């Protein structure tokens, strides 16, 4: 059925519906109101406007009605009286009402009310003329997300006119009876009706919960199925963990492993010792020592004669990994081979030969690892750094270079445990929740834009002490949003603020080679100040840098800022982070959270609370956290229930083959996030 076959929808309104993503009657059925205006309860005139600015309902008899003009706007005003008193009702720009409203009529009105010295005044949004003896029966009016040229009212009218027809499209009930009964939720068709035409707010709330639950259930089922399938496939190579390997690793290090590193290495090795492939996410704050954990996994693979590949999203990051892993693995005779897009044909060819023959045990690189021709003799371990920055296919492509390799995903963006457990429900989770000892926390200050010069003064002082500094700006070129341009600011700094210092410029539009060159010079202390965009966010490791200045800090999420400041504090010197924001108190307050905490997980929780999961760093790009009406923060309890239900369903029927579970399978098919989860590897 086409949308314009519905009563009240013509060709042109069908186009307007299409602009809202509503192309079919089924889309319309699934277009839920985001709130309801409650027209059921009428407030006596004398009690109106107790709270300024809320929408209220009233019924009164017209005492007088008149029209006046304020500049060019026509305003119709009427006094309505009930037993308790009276109110003034106002309509803006609706002259035609003068012919329709007459003294003595009974009127229902709804709108925002305001108290004035002469009584309550209502800016009328909805009114209805009542017959002489009509008993008023208000209802809940659904309010739909409107389009530019499509009002909520029009949507409401179309839905109301066609509701019985729309409800026939609801389809079969996907939930098993046991769940319906246990959760006391309405059956599918009834739930749709309750969303569009609820008899009470409670009824719509039950219906909404049903849809939230099913959205979560689909994702949780997909995750469980995938886990099941994974562990049922005994196609991975079970690696042997030699006795004393951890101590051997420890002896090669100049510092003791933290307890968290030991625990996490244990978890990873245990997975790798199984014949079903590891699929684990390693989370740890910046500086928590993830590289070492990756090295431990690589070491185990090498001891078992299989190769490892580590893929990172940028060349800078990949180069850094290679540089850090080499010395860690060298004592064990494990050589690291780099595979970058920018390397010479000769270097690439030699890497390809050595990986193909099995001579090289480890490949570290970028997407270049995925290119055809880069093959491994025996790839047994795939490590994907900043895994959310790769697509599903890219991750799968790396793994396909081996036969069911163990896979370790890494991220330096801490995600709150609750969110990680749902968004990455198909992965096992390892968390390094402890920093190596002896780090003094980065001292963080928030500064108003008007005091920027003081921040630069601070930079100058630290550079005089032999340290280096980062200055981060949000955009490359001048933009219309009054954001600081990294190009313009670096010119200004060099000319007028730091003429005596050597400044470097780094941003994403520079050629890879040039970026690399600037980074190298900064790392060698040939540049004292690096003015950059957030490309420095990941991977850059210059221990002598001790000051981070972030311009327009209000632009970023707290987690991202935490990530940025992790670029300093990597050496012995006390480090500082200065967050610069416009002179508006609100922003400064949010940023203050960073001044008070150095714990990435705690900051992530706060970020999640403030911004919601959709915007949350990392998950936005992953495509997995997209829910239509559910919200992982608000509805976390419902998520837990759905997860528990999914576990028991899959326990009983791992592939959802039971006749009573056919609906659940179609549920997964119908939810994009769940489908993506099943397809991803
Ligand atoms: P991450 O990748 O988690 O941000 P890294 O692996 O780069 O952190 O480690 C940060 C720094 O801490 C490195 O210089 C590393 O040598 C050092 N480091 C790692 N583990 C320890 C430890 N147990 N004790 C002391 N220093 C450590
Ligand atoms: Mg690292």
XYZ file of C-alpha atoms and ligand atoms in Angstrom:
709
model
C 0.000 0.000 0.000
C 1.190 3.483 -0.806
C 1.002 6.392 1.576
C -1.256 8.444 -0.700
C -3.837 5.699 -0.608
C -4.600 6.783 2.942
C -7.494 9.112 3.596
C -6.287 12.690 3.870
C -2.987 12.142 2.058
C -2.577 13.562 -1.433
C 0.426 13.621 -3.737
C 1.896 16.753 -2.203
C 1.412 15.796 1.419
C 2.924 12.395 0.603
C 6.070 14.290 -0.411
C 6.069 16.119 2.879
C 5.725 12.855 4.763
C 8.630 11.515 2.725
C 10.784 14.387 3.978
C 10.269 13.004 7.466
C 11.300 9.533 6.316
C 7.710 8.319 6.200
C 7.244 6.579 2.853
C 4.685 3.895 3.570
C 1.680 3.435 5.831
C 3.825 1.087 7.909
C 6.360 3.888 8.420
C 3.493 6.048 9.605
C 2.379 3.373 12.039
C 5.915 3.347 13.424
C 6.126 7.125 13.674
C 5.460 7.534 17.356
C 4.338 10.674 19.167
C 7.037 12.063 21.440
C 4.505 13.378 23.950
C 0.801 13.821 24.537
C -1.160 16.914 25.400
C -3.513 16.011 28.150
C -6.851 17.676 27.406
C -8.727 15.664 29.955
C -8.390 17.818 33.019
C -9.862 21.320 33.052
C -8.542 23.887 35.502
C -10.927 26.440 37.038
C -10.146 29.964 35.827
C -9.253 31.161 39.305
C -6.546 28.526 39.569
C -4.948 28.977 36.193
C -1.343 30.093 35.819
C -0.176 28.967 39.220
C 2.994 28.050 37.383
C 3.901 30.513 34.726
C 4.228 29.263 31.205
C 2.730 25.773 31.392
C -0.014 24.591 29.077
C -3.391 24.312 30.724
C -7.001 23.639 29.805
C -10.038 25.709 30.693
C -13.724 25.925 29.816
C -15.676 29.163 29.996
C -18.486 31.184 28.520
C -17.571 34.129 26.322
C -18.306 37.421 28.098
C -16.936 39.590 25.319
C -14.750 39.177 22.271
C -12.828 41.830 20.385
C -10.000 42.323 17.963
C -7.051 44.669 18.242
C -3.816 45.173 16.412
C -0.306 45.282 17.733
C 1.849 46.622 14.898
C 0.743 44.440 12.006
C -0.415 41.474 14.017
C -4.109 40.900 14.590
C -4.967 39.702 18.063
C -8.376 38.294 18.930
C -9.130 38.503 22.623
C -12.019 37.063 24.588
C -12.955 36.968 28.218
C -14.115 33.541 29.321
C -15.941 33.111 32.605
C -16.581 29.999 34.642
C -17.949 29.583 38.174
C -14.618 30.407 39.780
C -13.698 33.533 37.843
C -12.495 34.489 34.403
C -9.526 34.472 32.062
C -8.465 36.334 28.972
C -7.943 34.117 25.946
C -5.785 35.406 23.086
C -5.353 34.216 19.521
C -2.635 35.697 17.365
C -3.018 36.337 13.656
C -6.390 34.693 13.384
C -8.804 37.506 12.517
C -11.267 35.084 10.982
C -12.200 33.944 14.488
C -14.046 37.236 14.943
C -16.831 35.839 12.829
C -16.917 32.520 14.636
C -16.806 33.491 18.307
C -19.787 35.190 19.905
C -20.796 36.261 23.357
C -22.516 33.475 25.289
C -20.746 30.598 23.550
C -19.146 27.868 25.664
C -15.557 27.315 24.729
C -12.853 24.805 25.551
C -9.381 26.356 25.328
C -5.863 25.079 25.814
C -2.612 27.001 25.817
C 0.195 28.513 27.812
C -1.076 30.617 30.646
C 0.417 33.587 32.378
C -0.627 35.466 35.441
C -1.066 39.227 35.053
C -2.377 41.862 37.468
C -5.762 41.574 35.803
C -5.960 37.787 35.964
C -4.869 34.774 33.928
C -4.089 35.224 30.244
C -3.940 32.276 27.898
C -2.173 32.131 24.556
C -4.605 29.696 22.945
C -3.172 26.780 21.002
C -6.307 24.668 20.694
C -9.946 25.623 21.128
C -13.248 23.943 20.599
C -16.761 25.343 20.683
C -18.981 23.268 22.976
C -22.720 22.828 22.563
C -24.968 24.301 25.234
C -25.305 21.147 27.310
C -22.318 19.211 26.015
C -20.360 17.396 28.701
C -16.728 17.988 27.957
C -14.735 14.812 27.261
C -11.079 15.587 26.810
C -8.538 13.201 25.431
C -4.805 12.726 25.173
C -3.653 14.388 21.997
C -0.537 12.808 20.507
C 2.159 15.247 19.424
C 4.307 14.009 16.553
C 7.707 15.235 15.432
C 6.772 17.752 12.756
C 8.467 18.603 9.481
C 9.155 21.953 7.895
C 5.897 21.828 5.986
C 4.086 19.114 7.830
C 2.519 19.936 11.165
C 2.056 17.557 14.035
C -1.642 18.323 13.689
C -1.750 17.102 10.111
C 0.095 13.907 11.037
C -2.314 13.403 13.903
C -5.312 13.827 11.651
C -4.025 11.371 9.080
C -3.188 8.799 11.734
C -6.542 9.216 13.474
C -8.500 8.913 10.229
C -6.686 5.783 9.152
C -5.882 4.103 12.444
C -7.917 0.885 11.968
C -6.364 0.412 8.546
C -2.855 1.156 9.840
C -3.278 -1.294 12.686
C -3.909 -4.128 10.240
C -0.289 -3.589 9.115
C 1.098 -4.272 12.567
C 1.953 -7.850 11.652
C 2.218 -10.914 13.805
C 3.048 -10.679 17.462
C 6.798 -11.442 17.620
C 7.045 -11.918 21.380
C 6.355 -15.304 22.934
C 3.293 -15.408 25.184
C 5.476 -16.141 28.206
C 7.234 -12.820 27.818
C 4.027 -10.894 27.233
C 2.615 -12.360 30.390
C 5.715 -11.969 32.502
C 6.210 -8.331 31.549
C 2.530 -7.374 31.544
C 2.984 -5.567 28.270
C 0.276 -5.113 25.647
C 0.215 -7.292 22.577
C 1.642 -5.706 19.416
C -1.478 -4.319 17.766
C -2.821 -3.057 21.057
C 0.535 -1.426 21.770
C 0.428 0.454 18.470
C -3.072 1.647 19.238
C -1.966 2.801 22.672
C 0.889 4.789 21.157
C -1.346 6.652 18.733
C -4.589 6.843 20.676
C -3.975 6.154 24.355
C -6.808 6.258 26.846
C -4.417 7.295 29.600
C -0.770 8.280 30.046
C -0.199 4.959 31.803
C -1.439 3.081 28.772
C 0.936 4.889 26.445
C 3.794 4.349 28.878
C 3.193 0.573 28.886
C 3.117 0.549 25.120
C 6.292 2.574 24.849
C 8.029 0.237 27.237
C 7.001 -2.677 25.078
C 8.655 -1.132 22.038
C 11.786 -0.232 23.991
C 11.964 -3.752 25.341
C 11.649 -5.331 21.905
C 14.286 -3.024 20.469
C 16.710 -4.095 23.192
C 15.630 -7.699 22.963
C 16.504 -7.820 19.274
C 19.998 -6.511 19.968
C 20.541 -8.788 22.938
C 19.327 -11.826 21.012
C 21.646 -11.026 18.126
C 24.571 -10.650 20.516
C 23.788 -13.935 22.262
C 23.393 -15.790 18.988
C 26.684 -14.479 17.770
C 28.454 -15.419 20.967
C 26.944 -18.893 20.822
C 27.887 -19.384 17.235
C 31.402 -18.186 17.920
C 32.004 -20.492 20.815
C 30.448 -23.416 18.996
C 32.939 -23.039 16.170
C 35.998 -24.936 17.268
C 37.956 -23.665 14.324
C 40.550 -21.518 16.045
C 43.987 -22.606 16.968
C 44.246 -23.296 20.705
C 47.569 -21.830 21.819
C 49.639 -23.354 24.561
C 50.579 -21.015 27.395
C 54.081 -22.035 28.486
C 54.599 -22.129 32.250
C 56.413 -19.049 33.496
C 55.840 -16.953 30.391
C 54.447 -14.046 32.377
C 57.484 -13.985 34.633
C 59.709 -14.173 31.605
C 57.954 -11.097 30.232
C 58.217 -9.370 33.583
C 61.965 -9.976 33.754
C 62.416 -8.212 30.421
C 60.693 -5.046 31.697
C 62.250 -2.171 33.656
C 59.105 -1.821 35.806
C 56.652 -4.183 37.489
C 53.453 -4.964 35.622
C 50.442 -3.458 37.323
C 47.946 -5.834 38.894
C 45.429 -4.809 36.245
C 47.867 -5.611 33.435
C 48.523 -9.050 34.926
C 44.834 -9.766 35.255
C 44.020 -8.647 31.734
C 46.942 -10.526 30.197
C 45.620 -13.601 32.029
C 42.147 -13.114 30.554
C 43.536 -12.748 27.062
C 45.864 -15.722 27.267
C 43.063 -17.863 28.611
C 40.955 -16.970 25.581
C 43.810 -17.688 23.208
C 44.269 -21.109 24.756
C 40.799 -22.110 23.520
C 39.950 -23.533 20.152
C 37.158 -21.031 19.580
C 38.465 -17.666 18.532
C 38.927 -14.947 21.102
C 36.715 -11.923 20.528
C 37.627 -9.508 23.262
C 37.569 -5.761 23.794
C 40.415 -4.272 25.808
C 39.614 -0.944 27.385
C 42.024 1.185 29.311
C 42.545 4.819 30.026
C 45.312 6.699 28.231
C 48.637 5.691 29.694
C 47.304 2.572 31.379
C 49.740 0.413 29.424
C 47.657 -1.254 26.742
C 50.611 -1.556 24.397
C 52.288 -3.879 26.842
C 49.178 -6.026 27.041
C 49.094 -6.209 23.261
C 52.761 -7.211 23.331
C 51.943 -10.024 25.749
C 49.280 -11.368 23.389
C 51.693 -11.132 20.449
C 54.366 -12.877 22.479
C 52.079 -15.811 23.187
C 51.185 -16.068 19.519
C 54.853 -15.970 18.499
C 55.759 -18.669 21.009
C 53.152 -20.850 19.343
C 54.530 -20.158 15.915
C 51.641 -18.038 14.648
C 51.767 -14.496 13.360
C 50.081 -11.357 14.650
C 48.753 -8.281 12.881
C 48.035 -4.993 14.606
C 45.973 -2.488 12.668
C 45.645 1.171 13.714
C 43.525 3.907 12.112
C 46.307 6.401 11.297
C 49.917 6.238 10.232
C 51.041 8.252 13.216
C 49.377 5.814 15.533
C 50.619 2.749 13.678
C 54.162 4.109 13.641
C 53.988 4.729 17.347
C 52.782 1.198 17.979
C 55.600 -0.213 15.912
C 58.110 1.931 17.763
C 56.809 0.856 21.160
C 56.310 -2.812 20.363
C 59.706 -3.385 18.815
C 61.769 -2.901 21.981
C 59.228 -4.842 24.041
C 59.370 -7.833 21.699
C 63.029 -7.629 20.716
C 64.316 -9.511 23.786
C 62.136 -12.428 22.702
C 63.434 -12.451 19.164
C 60.127 -11.277 17.733
C 60.567 -8.828 14.858
C 58.012 -6.218 13.864
C 57.262 -5.464 10.214
C 55.568 -2.182 9.261
C 52.929 -1.945 6.520
C 51.967 1.646 5.731
C 50.330 3.287 2.766
C 53.142 5.806 2.431
C 56.042 3.372 2.549
C 58.158 2.841 -0.545
C 57.301 0.072 -2.989
C 60.552 -1.594 -2.065
C 59.870 -1.546 1.665
C 56.356 -2.828 1.052
C 57.575 -5.619 -1.177
C 60.073 -6.806 1.389
C 57.442 -6.710 4.161
C 55.053 -8.689 1.972
C 57.668 -11.346 1.329
C 58.631 -11.683 4.967
C 55.009 -11.890 6.149
C 54.055 -14.298 3.394
C 56.903 -16.622 4.202
C 56.274 -16.468 7.931
C 59.748 -15.082 8.514
C 58.264 -11.984 10.165
C 56.104 -12.679 13.183
C 54.304 -9.367 13.503
C 52.818 -6.835 11.103
C 51.908 -3.402 12.411
C 50.162 -1.056 10.056
C 47.201 0.897 8.836
C 44.423 -0.018 6.389
C 47.319 -0.875 4.118
C 47.330 -4.249 5.867
C 44.015 -4.975 4.178
C 45.275 -4.536 0.645
C 45.433 -7.525 -1.623
C 48.823 -9.133 -1.695
C 49.472 -8.578 1.987
C 49.142 -12.180 3.111
C 50.247 -14.121 6.092
C 51.695 -17.590 6.332
C 49.898 -18.290 9.634
C 47.947 -15.350 11.050
C 46.777 -16.375 14.507
C 46.125 -13.043 16.225
C 44.464 -9.888 14.914
C 44.633 -6.766 17.071
C 42.487 -3.834 16.065
C 43.345 -0.569 17.753
C 40.658 2.100 18.134
C 38.327 -0.509 16.745
C 35.343 1.859 16.457
C 37.179 3.770 13.765
C 37.062 0.815 11.436
C 34.027 -0.476 9.634
C 32.566 -3.918 10.036
C 33.962 -5.035 6.671
C 37.450 -3.765 7.407
C 37.622 -5.657 10.659
C 36.316 -8.757 8.938
C 38.820 -8.349 6.116
C 41.765 -8.327 8.511
C 40.520 -11.482 10.207
C 39.946 -13.175 6.889
C 43.708 -13.013 6.306
C 43.966 -15.848 8.784
C 41.798 -18.807 9.565
C 39.679 -17.861 12.569
C 42.407 -15.802 14.241
C 42.003 -14.752 17.834
C 40.906 -11.128 17.860
C 41.654 -8.403 20.335
C 39.917 -5.051 19.924
C 41.485 -2.138 21.744
C 40.193 1.285 22.621
C 41.632 4.144 24.600
C 38.239 5.777 24.836
C 36.845 4.442 28.040
C 33.195 3.604 27.699
C 31.076 3.176 30.807
C 30.676 -0.478 31.603
C 26.916 -0.437 31.171
C 27.205 1.013 27.713
C 30.047 -1.286 26.694
C 28.120 -4.325 27.853
C 25.196 -3.439 25.650
C 26.777 -1.866 22.610
C 29.510 -4.477 22.519
C 27.379 -7.243 23.958
C 28.933 -9.715 21.541
C 32.458 -9.112 22.871
C 34.126 -10.141 26.098
C 35.392 -7.208 28.052
C 38.774 -6.621 29.679
C 39.354 -3.402 31.537
C 42.654 -1.974 32.756
C 41.351 0.113 35.609
C 44.633 1.152 37.113
C 47.466 3.418 36.019
C 51.113 2.537 36.609
C 52.267 4.036 39.904
C 54.163 7.272 40.210
C 52.170 9.292 37.749
C 51.177 12.656 39.093
C 47.780 13.614 37.751
C 47.614 16.253 35.050
C 46.605 19.535 36.618
C 43.675 20.881 34.682
C 42.326 24.412 34.649
C 39.452 26.041 32.848
C 39.978 29.558 31.581
C 37.703 32.065 29.969
C 38.532 33.145 26.477
C 39.180 36.694 27.625
C 42.169 35.417 29.592
C 43.724 33.494 26.749
C 46.882 35.598 26.874
C 47.565 34.286 30.370
C 47.417 30.741 29.062
C 49.996 31.625 26.448
C 52.117 33.274 29.109
C 52.026 29.968 30.967
C 53.135 28.151 27.817
C 56.059 30.539 27.462
C 57.152 29.910 31.063
C 57.122 26.142 30.604
C 58.979 26.305 27.326
C 61.593 28.410 29.111
C 62.003 25.466 31.495
C 62.791 23.237 28.529
C 59.321 21.703 28.109
C 57.091 21.557 25.063
C 53.438 22.404 24.549
C 50.461 21.517 22.408
C 47.898 24.100 21.389
C 44.775 22.517 19.946
C 42.147 24.335 17.903
C 38.926 22.846 16.515
C 38.945 23.787 12.820
C 41.515 24.041 10.049
C 40.310 27.164 8.251
C 38.353 30.174 9.386
C 34.740 29.148 9.715
C 31.447 30.876 10.064
C 30.965 29.626 13.598
C 33.624 31.813 15.146
C 35.729 28.818 16.021
C 39.459 29.215 16.215
C 41.220 28.213 13.017
C 44.399 26.274 13.599
C 46.014 27.839 10.530
C 45.135 31.406 11.495
C 45.995 30.945 15.153
C 49.378 29.425 14.405
C 50.211 32.386 12.164
C 49.089 34.830 14.819
C 51.047 33.007 17.510
C 54.221 32.930 15.468
C 53.940 36.590 14.501
C 52.771 38.274 17.661
C 52.824 35.967 20.670
C 55.773 33.600 20.314
C 58.049 35.212 17.700
C 61.063 33.766 19.490
C 59.827 30.140 19.539
C 59.747 27.418 16.907
C 56.176 26.465 16.142
C 54.863 23.514 14.165
C 51.484 23.174 12.465
C 49.645 19.877 12.210
C 46.237 19.153 10.743
C 44.421 16.441 8.892
C 44.583 18.017 5.437
C 48.353 17.999 5.301
C 49.982 15.221 3.277
C 50.951 12.193 5.379
C 54.657 12.805 4.828
C 54.466 16.401 5.991
C 52.488 15.409 9.066
C 55.008 12.740 9.852
C 57.831 15.223 9.432
C 56.290 17.774 11.797
C 55.627 15.078 14.378
C 59.173 13.806 14.160
C 60.553 17.301 14.630
C 58.306 17.876 17.617
C 59.348 14.518 19.068
C 63.036 15.473 18.610
C 62.395 18.763 20.458
C 63.214 20.820 17.381
C 59.789 22.441 17.712
C 58.685 23.806 21.055
C 55.024 24.323 20.378
C 52.786 22.194 18.207
C 49.635 23.945 17.022
C 47.266 21.232 15.886
C 43.756 20.026 15.359
C 42.597 16.922 17.177
C 44.790 14.769 14.960
C 47.063 14.750 18.003
C 44.297 13.080 19.917
C 45.574 9.614 19.304
C 48.960 8.139 19.298
C 51.276 11.030 19.730
C 53.704 10.276 22.498
C 56.201 12.978 23.369
C 57.213 12.656 27.029
C 58.825 16.112 27.151
C 55.523 17.818 26.330
C 53.958 19.042 29.544
C 51.360 21.645 28.595
C 48.173 21.130 26.612
C 46.074 24.160 25.707
C 42.672 23.390 24.178
C 40.945 26.304 22.452
C 37.153 26.276 22.164
C 37.094 23.399 24.617
C 33.305 23.675 24.793
C 33.227 22.032 21.384
C 34.286 18.653 22.690
C 32.858 15.898 24.770
C 34.497 15.366 28.128
C 35.872 12.005 27.072
C 37.512 13.489 24.038
C 39.100 16.229 26.136
C 40.353 13.634 28.554
C 41.820 11.805 25.593
C 43.480 14.983 24.378
C 45.058 15.841 27.669
C 46.452 12.319 27.781
C 49.018 13.604 25.262
C 50.810 15.260 28.180
C 51.770 13.736 31.495
C 53.743 11.024 29.755
C 57.059 12.049 31.220
C 58.421 12.830 34.659
C 57.520 16.532 34.683
C 54.318 17.824 36.238
C 51.903 18.410 33.363
C 49.103 20.856 32.811
C 45.998 21.120 30.714
C 44.342 24.483 30.100
C 40.819 24.396 28.732
C 39.748 27.629 27.099
C 36.060 28.343 26.595
C 33.924 31.393 25.844
C 32.996 33.593 28.745
C 29.770 31.761 29.460
C 29.449 30.203 32.865
C 27.604 27.078 31.726
C 30.406 25.713 29.615
C 33.006 26.378 32.226
C 30.947 24.395 34.695
C 30.840 21.303 32.493
C 34.546 21.529 31.800
C 35.185 21.794 35.500
C 34.426 18.065 35.731
C 37.753 17.465 34.026
C 39.550 19.644 36.506
C 38.135 17.480 39.260
C 38.769 14.015 37.870
C 41.545 12.164 36.118
C 39.652 8.899 35.832
C 38.651 8.211 32.245
C 35.852 5.854 33.193
C 34.361 8.286 35.663
C 34.542 11.051 33.071
C 32.931 8.789 30.503
C 30.016 8.118 32.859
C 29.543 11.824 33.280
C 29.831 12.428 29.547
C 27.263 9.771 28.883
C 24.900 11.285 31.416
C 25.272 14.738 29.892
C 25.218 13.859 26.225
C 23.370 10.596 25.946
C 24.591 7.456 24.217
C 23.866 8.630 20.686
C 26.483 11.322 20.905
C 28.873 9.371 22.990
C 32.378 9.276 21.635
C 33.128 6.135 19.758
C 29.703 4.611 19.767
C 28.271 7.190 17.407
C 30.528 5.947 14.632
C 30.150 2.286 15.460
C 26.585 2.264 14.182
C 25.653 -0.239 16.819
C 24.132 2.061 19.364
C 21.397 3.447 17.165
C 18.034 2.818 18.713
C 14.799 4.229 17.439
C 13.066 4.942 20.709
C 15.139 3.233 23.354
C 17.858 5.097 25.222
C 20.561 3.083 26.922
C 20.969 5.530 29.752
C 17.343 6.242 30.519
C 16.153 2.696 29.897
C 19.068 0.720 31.286
C 16.777 -1.311 33.579
C 14.697 -2.401 30.621
C 17.918 -3.304 28.835
C 18.964 -5.580 31.680
C 15.604 -7.344 31.557
C 15.850 -7.759 27.806
C 19.340 -9.158 28.105
C 18.260 -11.677 30.737
C 15.325 -12.706 28.572
C 17.606 -13.086 25.536
C 20.016 -15.268 27.487
C 17.356 -17.687 28.566
C 15.777 -17.808 25.116
C 19.091 -18.537 23.369
C 20.052 -21.027 26.052
C 16.947 -22.977 25.181
C 16.896 -22.401 21.440
C 20.328 -21.218 20.210
C 19.301 -20.587 16.627
C 15.715 -19.577 17.217
C 14.382 -22.511 15.256
C 11.419 -23.273 17.495
C 8.106 -22.417 15.766
C 7.214 -20.108 18.638
C 10.424 -18.148 18.029
C 9.926 -17.290 14.376
C 8.708 -13.874 15.452
C 11.925 -13.249 17.347
C 13.933 -13.967 14.240
C 11.939 -11.423 12.279
C 12.425 -9.013 15.156
C 16.195 -9.193 14.672
C 15.778 -8.751 10.938
C 13.673 -5.669 11.533
C 16.105 -3.869 13.856
C 19.078 -2.321 12.060
C 21.300 -2.336 15.156
C 20.612 -6.014 15.781
C 21.147 -6.966 12.166
C 24.459 -5.111 12.152
C 25.513 -6.968 15.281
C 24.794 -10.337 13.696
C 26.615 -9.438 10.517
C 29.663 -7.953 12.189
C 32.545 -10.168 13.084
P 48.237 3.298 26.548
O 48.477 2.691 25.196
O 47.312 2.468 27.379
O 47.840 4.726 26.494
P 50.999 2.780 26.831
O 50.975 1.336 26.607
O 51.421 3.650 25.716
O 49.602 3.268 27.341
O 51.870 3.058 28.117
C 52.097 4.366 28.565
C 53.447 4.463 29.214
O 53.461 3.731 30.433
C 54.540 3.859 28.362
O 55.627 4.731 28.408
C 54.863 2.534 29.041
O 56.204 2.181 28.890
C 54.547 2.828 30.481
N 54.116 1.644 31.238
C 53.341 0.636 30.813
N 53.127 -0.259 31.800
C 53.779 0.204 32.871
C 53.965 -0.276 34.221
N 53.409 -1.415 34.636
N 54.708 0.466 35.054
C 55.279 1.619 34.653
N 55.162 2.113 33.412
C 54.428 1.428 32.528
Mg 48.794 3.283 23.418
